[in-house]
Amino acid sequence: MDKHIDPLFKAKVEELLSQMTLEEKVGQLVLENAFAPINWHEVLQQQKLADERGEPFKIPLEINPVTSEHIRAGRVSAINSADPLLNNRLQQAAVEESRLHIPLLVGHDVIHGFRTVFPIPLAESCTWNPELLERASHAAAVEAACMGINWIFAPMVDIARDPRWGRVAEGAGEDPFLGAEMARARVRGFQSGNLPMGRRISACPKHYVGYGAAEAGRDYNSVELSERTLRDVYLPPFQAAFDNGAQSTMSAFNEISGIPGTCNSFLLRTVLRDEWGWNGVVVSDFNAIGELVQHGVAKDLRDAARLSILAGVDIDMESGAYTKHLAQLVEDGAVPLTILDEAVRRVLCLKFGLGLFENPYVDETLSEKYILAPEFRSLALDVARQSMVLLKNDKNVLPLQAQDQRIALIGPLANNRADLLGTWAVTGQASDVETVFDGFRHYVQGNLLNCVPGCSVSGDDPLDISAAVAAAQDSDIVVLVIGESAGMSGEAHSRAHLGLPGRQQELVNALAATGKPLVTVLMCGRPLVVPALVEKSAALLIGWHAGIRAGQAVADILFGAENPSGKLTVSWPRAEGQIPVYYAHKLTGRPAEGTGTTQYHEPFRSTYLDEPNAPLFSFGEGMSYSEYEYSNLQVLTPFVSPKETLQVGVVIKNTSSRAGVEIVQLYIRDLVASVTRPVKELKGFQRVHLEAGEKREIRFEIPVNTLGFHGLENRYLVETGEFKVWIGSDSTHGLDGIFTVRDILHS
Ligand code: BGC
C-alpha cells in the first residue's frame, strides 16, 4: 500500500483498484484529446473576422468518437475541455457507460481568468496583492466550474529571469519569495470552497521544474542548473503551492542538467515524494513523454513510457505512450505492477477528493448566472488598475486634464481589443474587451479626442504615419498606445530582439519630432528593451496585456481617478546583451563598484564597456501620483536566533496631497556565508495605504528560519553572522540596518 495515499479515501481506492483489469489501470493514467480534428487555420481566420466585427466567437468543436469509445472501455481518465455540454456527454460515457463508472478529470488552461479575462499573470504579480489575486483566481475557478472543468492547469509558478522567453508572461516574475506568495494565493483561490453546485477544482502548479531557465530564453531549450540554485530559486514556489493544498503538478518539457523533467526521478520521487511527502498527481506536459525520444534519452515510445512511469509521471498527456505500451511493459516485468498501482491510487484519490464520484455532472445553465458576472468584471478592473506600473512622469504630465486638453490617441493598440487579452486567453472573447479608446471616451468629449492607429503592431504595413503626425500637431498632448500583439509572447513565442516590433519606433520618432509631450502606454507580454522610447516619452505607463478591463484601467490611471501603485516583478533590461539581468545577482570577486583588483595598470571589474550593469528599470520599481518619504529604520531585534522573529520598523510619510498605496519592500543580505549569496533578497512586503500627509510606523516580522539557503551540502540552513536589512520603495533604494543571527539552524 502506498504510504502517500490520503487515509480518507484509502478503503474506497483499494476496493476499486482490486476490481480493475490491467488495461483499466493504465486507462486511469491517460489524458486523451476529446475533440474531433478541425481545420485550425480556417477556424482562426473566422475568429479573426469575428474579433474585427466585435462579435463573440465559439470554436466549433465536436466530440472525437474514438475518445468516447475509449472512455466507455475504461481507457481514458482525463480530457482537456471547456465545453459544458461535451463535458457532460463524456462524463456520462465514463460514469454510466464504462464498467467501473469512474468519472473523468476535466482539465483546462485557465491561466488568467476564464471568460472574464484578467491581466496576464506577470501583470497580476505587479499588484503585489496576493489577497486580490486569490479572489481573481477564485472568480476564474467559478467560471471554469460552470463548464464542468475540475482541474486547472495553473498557476504557472516558473521563476523567469529572461524576457526573451515568451512564457515570462504566464508567471510571477523573477523572484522566489514573491513567486511563492503568488503561488499560495492562486492555489487557495482555485481550490477554495463556494464553487457553484458544490463543485471542487484542483490546481496544477507547473511546470515542474526549471522551465523558466531555458538557455537563451528559447522555449523548450535545455536548462543547466545547479542543485543549489534549483532549491533556492526554482523549487520554493512549488513547495508553497503544495503546502497550500495543490494536489497535482505538471512535469516540464525541458531537461535539467541532462535529465528531462518528465523522466527525472530525482525531482519526481526524491524531492516530491521522499523529501516533501507530497501525495498529489503528476501529469506530463502535452506529449512530453513522447518527446523523450527527441531528447535522445528514450529509443522509442515504449522506452519513453517506461522511463516516465518509473520516474513518477502518473498521467500521460496526449502522447499515447501509456495507452500503447504500459500494459505490455508491466506484463514483461519492465515496470513493476506496484509502480503502476501506486500511480492509479493517486489518480483515484484525486477524483474522490474532488467529489467527482458523487457529483460528476455540471448544470449547463449555470453559466448564465456566473459568466462575466458584474462582480467578476469589477474585480478584473481592480486587478488591471493595480497591475499597471508607472515608470516615468516628467513634470507631472500625468494625470491628464480631461476638460481642456486636445488629445491625440495614437498607436496600433489604442483601439484594439484582441491583443489586450494577451497570451493563453483561449476562452476569452475580444468582443468583451474595453479598448483604451473606449476608456478615454468616459473622460474626454468627442471633439477633444482624435484616435489614429499610425501603424500596425508588427510588419511593414502601408498605414500612414503622417496621419498620426498630423493628429499630434493638432493636439495639446499625445497618448501613444503601443507594444506587442497577444501572439508575441506565450508558449513557443520567444523573441531575440526585444525592441518595439514593426514600424512602431519609427512612429515614436515621428511623433517626438512634433515636440508635443508623449505619454506612452506600453501594452506587452514581457519586459521590452526600449531605452529610446523611454527617453522620448514624458510619461511611461506599463499597461501590459491587461484583459477585458484594460482600456478602462488605463484611462482611470491616466486621468487620475486611480492613483497607480503597481511595481515591477521583473527587471527591464537596457540591452538584450545584459540578459539575464535580475536584482538578486551575486557580487563576484570583482564587483562593478569599489576599488576592484588592479591587474596591469587598471582595476578589472565585472562590467560592460558599452552599458551599465543595472537594468533600465529594476525589480520593485514603480511610481505613483503620491510621494513617500522613508525615515527612522529600526532593527528592533539586533540579535536573533533562527527560531526567533526578526523585527524591523520604519516610518513612512505620504508627503503629497493625494492618498495612495505604497508597496513597502524588505530585503536582506547575508554578508558572509559558506556559499556566495545574492546582493539582496526580498523577504517581505506590505501594501500600505496612506492618506495625504499621513505618517505611519510600519513593522515587519520575519521568521529568521526563512532567511536561509542551501549550503555546501545542499541542505537548507540559516548561518550565524551579520546580515544587512533594507526597507524601501524598490530593490535599489532603502534605509538599511544590521542584525546578527546567533545560532545555526539545519533543516
Ligand atoms: C503547455 C502547458 C499546458 C498544456 C495543456 C502545453 O503545451 O506547456 O502549460 O497546460 O499544453 O494545454
Short mmCIF file of N, CA and C in Angstrom, two decimals, residues 128 175-179 181 583-584 619 664-668 680-685 706-707:
data_model
loop_
_atom_site.label_atom_id
_atom_site.label_comp_id
_atom_site.label_asym_id
_atom_site.label_seq_id
_atom_site.Cartn_x
_atom_site.Cartn_y
_atom_site.Cartn_z
N TRP A 128 1.41 43.05 -6.38
CA TRP A 128 1.95 42.64 -5.08
C TRP A 128 0.79 42.49 -4.09
N ASP A 175 11.38 36.59 -8.90
CA ASP A 175 11.78 36.41 -7.50
C ASP A 175 11.09 35.22 -6.81
N PRO A 176 11.89 34.37 -6.14
CA PRO A 176 11.28 33.19 -5.49
C PRO A 176 10.36 33.52 -4.32
N PHE A 177 10.68 34.57 -3.56
CA PHE A 177 9.83 34.89 -2.42
C PHE A 177 8.47 35.39 -2.91
N LEU A 178 8.50 36.34 -3.84
CA LEU A 178 7.24 36.85 -4.38
C LEU A 178 6.49 35.75 -5.13
N GLY A 179 7.26 34.93 -5.86
CA GLY A 179 6.65 33.83 -6.62
C GLY A 179 5.91 32.88 -5.69
N GLU A 181 4.64 33.62 -2.74
CA GLU A 181 3.43 34.29 -2.21
C GLU A 181 2.29 34.21 -3.23
N TYR A 583 17.70 41.41 -9.99
CA TYR A 583 18.24 42.17 -8.86
C TYR A 583 19.03 41.29 -7.90
N ALA A 584 18.64 40.02 -7.76
CA ALA A 584 19.24 39.16 -6.74
C ALA A 584 20.48 38.44 -7.28
N PHE A 619 13.67 45.57 -10.48
CA PHE A 619 12.66 44.85 -9.71
C PHE A 619 12.15 45.76 -8.58
N VAL A 664 5.74 48.59 0.22
CA VAL A 664 6.96 48.73 1.01
C VAL A 664 7.68 47.38 0.99
N GLN A 665 8.95 47.39 0.66
CA GLN A 665 9.68 46.14 0.44
C GLN A 665 10.84 45.98 1.43
N LEU A 666 11.02 44.77 1.93
CA LEU A 666 12.13 44.47 2.84
C LEU A 666 13.06 43.47 2.17
N TYR A 667 14.33 43.83 2.14
CA TYR A 667 15.36 42.96 1.55
C TYR A 667 16.44 42.67 2.60
N ILE A 668 17.11 41.52 2.45
CA ILE A 668 18.24 41.22 3.33
C ILE A 668 19.44 40.79 2.49
N LYS A 680 21.00 41.09 -2.71
CA LYS A 680 19.77 41.42 -1.99
C LYS A 680 18.76 40.32 -2.23
N GLU A 681 17.94 40.06 -1.22
CA GLU A 681 16.86 39.08 -1.38
C GLU A 681 15.59 39.63 -0.73
N LEU A 682 14.53 39.65 -1.47
CA LEU A 682 13.25 40.09 -0.91
C LEU A 682 12.78 39.08 0.13
N LYS A 683 12.38 39.59 1.30
CA LYS A 683 11.89 38.67 2.34
C LYS A 683 10.58 39.15 2.95
N GLY A 684 10.08 40.28 2.46
CA GLY A 684 8.79 40.73 2.98
C GLY A 684 8.31 41.94 2.19
N PHE A 685 7.00 42.14 2.15
CA PHE A 685 6.45 43.35 1.54
C PHE A 685 5.08 43.63 2.13
N THR A 706 13.36 31.70 7.70
CA THR A 706 13.12 31.88 6.26
C THR A 706 14.28 32.62 5.58
N LEU A 707 15.33 32.92 6.35
CA LEU A 707 16.42 33.72 5.77
C LEU A 707 17.60 32.86 5.32
#
